[in-house]
Short mmCIF file of C-alpha atoms in Angstrom, two decimals:
data_model
loop_
_atom_site.label_atom_id
_atom_site.label_comp_id
_atom_site.label_asym_id
_atom_site.label_seq_id
_atom_site.Cartn_x
_atom_site.Cartn_y
_atom_site.Cartn_z
CA MET A 1 93.63 167.71 113.53
CA LYS A 2 94.80 166.51 109.54
CA ALA A 3 98.12 164.26 109.87
CA GLN A 4 100.77 164.33 108.05
CA LEU A 5 100.62 161.18 105.29
CA HIS A 6 103.56 160.05 104.05
CA THR A 7 102.92 158.48 99.84
CA ARG A 8 106.43 157.15 98.64
CA GLU A 9 106.03 155.31 95.26
CA ILE A 10 109.13 152.83 95.09
CA ASP A 11 109.63 150.92 91.85
CA PRO A 12 113.00 149.53 92.87
CA ALA A 13 115.68 148.60 89.90
CA GLU A 14 116.82 145.30 91.91
CA GLY A 15 114.44 142.67 90.90
CA ARG A 16 112.41 143.91 88.22
CA TRP A 17 113.19 141.51 85.76
CA LYS A 18 112.53 138.85 89.01
CA SER A 19 108.61 140.48 89.30
CA ARG A 20 107.90 141.06 85.25
CA LEU A 21 108.16 136.84 85.26
CA LEU A 22 106.13 136.63 88.47
CA ASN A 23 103.32 139.15 86.74
CA LEU A 24 103.40 135.62 83.81
CA LEU A 25 103.74 133.92 85.60
CA LEU A 26 100.79 135.24 88.01
CA ARG A 27 99.18 135.87 84.43
CA LEU A 28 98.80 132.30 83.26
CA LEU A 29 98.80 129.96 86.77
CA VAL A 30 96.51 131.60 88.42
CA LYS A 31 94.53 134.77 87.26
CA SER A 32 93.20 132.84 83.77
CA GLY A 33 91.36 130.38 86.27
CA HIS A 34 89.18 132.98 88.37
CA GLY A 35 86.10 133.77 87.19
CA ARG A 36 82.94 134.15 89.24
CA ARG A 37 81.91 130.57 89.63
CA ILE A 38 84.13 129.61 92.25
CA ASP A 39 84.79 126.23 93.08
CA ILE A 40 86.20 126.33 97.22
CA ARG A 41 87.53 122.44 97.42
CA LYS A 42 89.48 123.81 94.15
CA LEU A 43 91.06 126.90 95.32
CA ARG A 44 91.86 125.39 98.28
CA LYS A 45 93.70 122.97 96.63
CA GLN A 46 95.07 125.51 95.00
CA PHE A 47 96.43 126.96 98.52
CA GLU A 48 97.81 123.98 98.94
CA ARG A 49 99.75 123.98 96.60
CA LEU A 50 100.92 127.12 96.70
CA ASP A 51 101.77 126.42 100.83
CA GLY A 52 103.87 123.52 99.30
CA GLN A 53 105.83 125.47 97.87
CA ALA A 54 107.28 127.40 100.35
CA PRO A 55 111.31 127.37 101.61
CA LYS A 56 111.81 123.67 102.68
CA THR A 57 114.23 124.86 105.75
CA PHE A 58 112.10 126.38 108.59
CA PRO A 59 114.78 128.45 110.19
CA THR A 60 115.63 126.80 112.81
CA ASP A 61 116.09 129.68 115.53
CA VAL A 62 112.23 129.97 115.22
CA HIS A 63 110.35 128.06 116.74
CA ARG A 64 106.94 127.50 117.09
CA SER A 65 104.40 126.15 118.39
CA ASP A 66 100.93 125.57 118.71
CA VAL A 67 98.77 127.61 120.84
CA ASN A 68 94.66 128.16 122.11
CA CYS A 69 94.00 131.85 122.87
CA ASN A 70 90.41 131.76 124.41
CA GLY A 71 89.45 128.97 122.20
CA VAL A 72 90.52 130.26 119.26
CA ALA A 73 93.17 128.36 117.72
CA ALA A 74 97.29 130.16 116.96
CA GLN A 75 100.54 129.32 116.95
CA TRP A 76 103.52 131.02 118.54
CA LEU A 77 107.08 132.05 116.18
CA THR A 78 109.24 132.98 119.00
CA PRO A 79 113.71 133.73 117.70
CA ALA A 80 115.83 132.65 119.88
CA HIS A 81 116.91 135.96 120.55
CA CYS A 82 114.11 137.66 121.20
CA ARG A 83 112.63 139.59 123.92
CA PRO A 84 110.14 138.06 124.58
CA GLU A 85 107.14 141.03 126.38
CA ARG A 86 107.01 141.55 122.58
CA VAL A 87 105.04 140.52 120.50
CA LEU A 88 103.58 140.80 116.46
CA LEU A 89 99.44 139.28 116.54
CA TYR A 90 99.28 138.61 113.13
CA ILE A 91 96.48 137.70 110.87
CA HIS A 92 96.99 136.50 107.26
CA GLY A 93 95.10 136.29 104.01
CA GLY A 94 93.75 133.78 101.32
CA ALA A 95 90.56 135.95 100.41
CA PHE A 96 88.92 134.87 103.98
CA VAL A 97 88.01 131.39 102.70
CA ALA A 98 91.61 129.80 103.59
CA TYR A 99 95.08 129.52 105.05
CA THR A 100 98.78 129.40 103.96
CA PRO A 101 100.73 128.35 106.99
CA GLU A 102 104.08 127.24 105.76
CA VAL A 103 104.43 130.40 104.28
CA TYR A 104 103.03 132.65 106.06
CA ALA A 105 105.77 131.19 109.67
CA ALA A 106 108.54 131.69 107.16
CA MET A 107 107.76 135.72 105.82
CA VAL A 108 106.46 136.19 109.08
CA ALA A 109 109.44 134.55 110.94
CA SER A 110 111.59 136.90 108.62
CA TRP A 111 109.90 140.05 110.19
CA CYS A 112 110.43 138.78 113.23
CA ARG A 113 114.05 138.31 113.76
CA PRO A 114 115.26 142.66 112.94
CA LEU A 115 112.32 143.57 115.47
CA LYS A 116 113.18 141.03 118.29
CA THR A 117 110.00 140.01 118.76
CA ARG A 118 107.03 136.87 119.05
CA ALA A 119 104.49 136.79 116.82
CA LEU A 120 101.13 135.12 117.06
CA MET A 121 99.27 133.58 114.33
CA LEU A 122 96.24 133.31 114.15
CA ASP A 123 94.12 130.31 112.58
CA TYR A 124 90.53 132.05 112.36
CA ARG A 125 87.53 129.47 111.36
CA LEU A 126 86.96 130.11 107.19
CA ALA A 127 84.64 131.40 105.16
CA PRO A 128 81.82 130.29 104.34
CA GLU A 129 81.27 127.51 106.73
CA HIS A 130 82.08 130.57 109.13
CA PRO A 131 80.98 133.27 107.58
CA PHE A 132 81.42 136.98 109.53
CA PRO A 133 81.44 137.79 111.94
CA THR A 134 83.08 134.67 113.33
CA ALA A 135 86.78 135.49 111.72
CA LEU A 136 86.66 139.75 113.30
CA HIS A 137 85.03 137.82 116.83
CA GLU A 138 87.30 135.74 116.39
CA ALA A 139 90.83 137.22 115.69
CA LEU A 140 89.22 139.60 118.74
CA ASP A 141 89.38 137.11 121.13
CA ALA A 142 92.88 136.73 119.97
CA TYR A 143 94.19 140.44 121.35
CA ARG A 144 92.08 139.91 124.30
CA TRP A 145 94.16 136.61 125.24
CA LEU A 146 97.21 138.71 125.09
CA LEU A 147 96.11 141.24 127.42
CA GLY A 148 95.15 138.70 129.98
CA GLN A 149 98.45 137.03 129.13
CA GLY A 150 99.91 140.00 130.61
CA PHE A 151 101.51 141.56 127.12
CA LYS A 152 101.10 145.81 127.73
CA ALA A 153 99.35 146.64 124.53
CA SER A 154 102.36 149.10 123.74
CA ASP A 155 104.23 146.56 123.24
CA ILE A 156 101.77 144.94 120.77
CA VAL A 157 102.01 145.82 116.86
CA VAL A 158 98.95 144.33 114.31
CA ALA A 159 99.61 143.33 111.30
CA GLY A 160 97.57 141.25 108.07
CA ASP A 161 97.16 140.56 103.99
CA SER A 162 94.51 140.77 102.33
CA ALA A 163 91.65 139.47 103.93
CA GLY A 164 93.53 139.78 107.37
CA GLY A 165 94.37 143.49 106.33
CA ASN A 166 90.62 143.93 106.47
CA LEU A 167 89.90 141.72 109.90
CA ALA A 168 93.08 144.03 111.72
CA LEU A 169 91.29 147.28 110.57
CA ALA A 170 88.02 145.96 112.37
CA LEU A 171 90.16 144.96 114.90
CA LEU A 172 91.43 148.19 115.00
CA GLN A 173 88.62 149.99 115.00
CA ARG A 174 86.05 147.67 117.55
CA LEU A 175 88.99 147.91 120.01
CA ARG A 176 88.74 151.45 120.00
CA ASP A 177 85.17 151.59 119.70
CA GLU A 178 84.79 149.12 123.37
CA ASP A 179 87.90 152.12 124.88
CA ALA A 180 90.05 148.92 124.48
CA PRO A 181 93.65 149.34 125.27
CA LEU A 182 95.02 150.17 121.55
CA PRO A 183 97.95 148.36 119.52
CA SER A 184 100.74 150.44 119.40
CA CYS A 185 100.77 151.04 115.89
CA ALA A 186 99.13 148.74 112.57
CA VAL A 187 100.91 147.07 109.07
CA LEU A 188 98.57 146.37 106.63
CA LEU A 189 99.31 144.65 103.29
CA SER A 190 97.48 144.57 99.86
CA PRO A 191 94.60 145.50 102.39
CA PHE A 192 90.77 144.37 101.15
CA LEU A 193 88.48 146.90 102.64
CA ASP A 194 85.70 147.53 100.73
CA PHE A 195 83.59 144.71 99.21
CA THR A 196 80.51 147.42 97.39
CA LEU A 197 84.43 147.94 95.54
CA SER A 198 83.92 151.28 95.01
CA GLY A 199 87.46 152.24 94.30
CA ALA A 200 87.88 153.40 90.94
CA SER A 201 90.72 150.73 90.76
CA ALA A 202 88.94 148.09 91.51
CA LEU A 203 87.83 148.53 87.04
CA ASP A 204 90.96 150.65 86.26
CA ASN A 205 93.13 148.34 87.40
CA ALA A 206 91.27 144.57 86.57
CA ARG A 207 93.08 144.30 83.06
CA HIS A 208 96.68 145.09 84.51
CA ASP A 209 96.36 143.16 88.06
CA PRO A 210 97.69 139.98 87.64
CA ILE A 211 96.23 137.98 90.03
CA PHE A 212 92.65 139.11 90.70
CA THR A 213 90.08 139.70 87.98
CA PRO A 214 86.09 141.67 88.93
CA ALA A 215 83.90 138.97 88.77
CA PHE A 216 86.11 136.40 91.33
CA ALA A 217 86.51 139.26 93.91
CA ILE A 218 82.21 139.66 93.53
CA GLY A 219 82.06 136.02 93.86
CA ILE A 220 84.49 135.74 96.57
CA ARG A 221 82.91 138.21 99.34
CA GLY A 222 79.18 136.43 99.63
CA PHE A 223 81.56 133.14 100.99
CA TYR A 224 82.04 135.74 103.76
CA ALA A 225 79.75 138.03 104.13
CA PRO A 226 75.64 138.25 102.80
CA ALA A 227 75.43 141.99 99.72
CA GLU A 228 73.24 144.00 102.66
CA SER A 229 76.18 143.84 105.05
CA HIS A 230 79.08 145.15 102.18
CA GLY A 231 78.65 148.49 102.86
CA GLN A 232 78.45 148.09 107.03
CA PRO A 233 82.36 149.05 108.65
CA ALA A 234 82.63 145.56 110.25
CA VAL A 235 83.09 144.09 106.66
CA SER A 236 83.96 147.68 105.18
CA PRO A 237 86.34 149.00 107.76
CA LEU A 238 87.20 151.83 104.57
CA PHE A 239 83.29 153.37 105.43
CA GLY A 240 84.35 153.23 109.06
CA ARG A 241 85.91 155.98 111.92
CA PHE A 242 90.03 156.47 111.73
CA ASP A 243 90.08 159.04 114.53
CA GLY A 244 91.83 157.81 117.78
CA LEU A 245 93.05 154.40 115.80
CA PRO A 246 97.54 153.84 115.45
CA PRO A 247 99.90 154.88 113.16
CA LEU A 248 98.85 152.60 109.86
CA LEU A 249 101.50 151.56 106.80
CA PHE A 250 99.64 150.37 104.22
CA GLN A 251 102.34 148.31 101.19
CA VAL A 252 100.39 147.42 97.65
CA GLY A 253 101.08 147.26 94.53
CA SER A 254 100.66 150.01 91.45
CA THR A 255 97.97 147.52 89.52
CA GLU A 256 95.76 146.04 92.15
CA MET A 257 92.28 146.35 92.19
CA LEU A 258 93.14 147.17 95.46
CA LEU A 259 95.38 149.98 94.85
CA ASP A 260 91.96 152.41 96.49
CA ASP A 261 91.68 150.50 99.37
CA SER A 262 95.10 151.39 99.89
CA VAL A 263 94.82 154.69 99.13
CA ARG A 264 91.41 155.42 100.03
CA ALA A 265 91.96 153.95 104.11
CA ALA A 266 94.66 156.54 103.86
CA ALA A 267 93.63 160.18 103.32
CA LYS A 268 90.33 159.26 105.36
CA ALA A 269 92.96 158.09 108.32
CA SER A 270 94.94 160.32 108.04
CA ALA A 271 92.01 164.05 108.31
CA ALA A 272 91.45 161.93 111.06
CA GLY A 273 95.09 163.06 112.59
CA VAL A 274 96.21 159.63 112.53
CA PRO A 275 99.94 158.97 111.48
CA VAL A 276 99.23 157.05 108.05
CA HIS A 277 102.37 155.72 105.30
CA LEU A 278 101.11 154.59 101.98
CA GLU A 279 104.26 152.98 100.07
CA ILE A 280 102.49 151.98 96.19
CA TRP A 281 104.35 149.26 95.11
CA LYS A 282 105.01 149.99 91.07
CA ARG A 283 103.76 146.68 88.98
CA LEU A 284 104.21 144.38 91.73
CA PRO A 285 101.14 141.96 92.50
CA HIS A 286 99.44 141.01 95.19
CA VAL A 287 101.08 140.19 98.52
CA PHE A 288 103.97 140.65 96.71
CA GLN A 289 105.98 139.90 100.21
CA MET A 290 105.34 136.85 100.29
CA ILE A 291 108.16 135.69 97.76
CA ALA A 292 110.98 136.03 99.78
CA ALA A 293 113.16 135.87 96.53
CA LEU A 294 111.84 139.62 95.24
CA PRO A 295 114.57 141.30 96.12
CA GLN A 296 111.26 144.16 96.36
CA ALA A 297 109.80 141.74 99.14
CA GLN A 298 113.45 142.71 101.59
CA ALA A 299 113.04 146.20 100.78
CA ALA A 300 109.97 145.91 101.78
CA GLN A 301 110.39 144.03 105.06
CA ARG A 302 113.21 146.70 106.13
CA ASN A 303 110.30 149.40 105.12
CA ILE A 304 107.81 147.76 107.87
CA THR A 305 111.05 147.53 110.66
CA ARG A 306 111.75 150.92 110.28
CA PHE A 307 107.52 151.62 110.89
CA VAL A 308 107.26 149.43 114.16
CA ASN A 309 110.76 150.32 115.52
CA GLN A 310 109.09 154.55 115.16
CA TYR A 311 106.12 154.33 116.64
CA THR A 312 107.41 150.88 119.29
CA ALA A 313 110.08 151.06 121.69
CA TRP A 314 111.16 148.26 120.09
CA ASP A 315 114.87 149.83 118.59
CA GLY A 316 116.71 147.47 120.55
#
């Protein structure tokens, strides 16, 4: 039975000039250097510089500690006043090849406080040194570790952005196929779900996307998985089955090349009976939620909090 698809186009007036300035800077500093010939060392240096711009004062009431989850490196973020039985399992983006732990810790910690939850941030091994299926297997291992530690699936929320959104959806589909207990819901920020780049927005938004180019998307996907696997659901979860999945929230920018990854996935999930919320944020860049100075990022966080509280027993 088809479930209702809640679609919203969001264009708040507050912060509009900031987002326009951000888009301009991204075009000049990021998109201009995104060609098909990708130097992994240089790309990772860019991510390191981005990570160095994370807030220097991490919240003192959020404790950070490293943890080994069945051989998978991760970090706990634990607010002082959290409910320890709650877990937000966060799977980071970074085009499968890079990680910015300080930027992600700042964003995820800001989610943890209103939700009164801990977060487990995965530090999965990166491509091209560790290509598919390493990252997906490590996400599975970490989820199983949580269950083994006594956490109830109903008290776990899975979230991920970009490449991490790909891994989050592939994780849900694999858990469903294995008849494993599923998390209560999932939050997907600008997920990269279609390695074949078959969505209309991959071309239609190529000029408008302030970060990505078709050449970069074509180049980066080869570091994670070979071309012959790009249509497989484990690599492109858009082509997987959506029946039986938990409620999903998609947040994506209207000018992103990846816009149709979220739009098509939301439609397929709804057709399969999954409760889906799709938010299309006008003229906002890829994973804008990481930019704490944007009022739109704060508004997106409030929507995430409402969604999670709607599909868990966490409200309170």
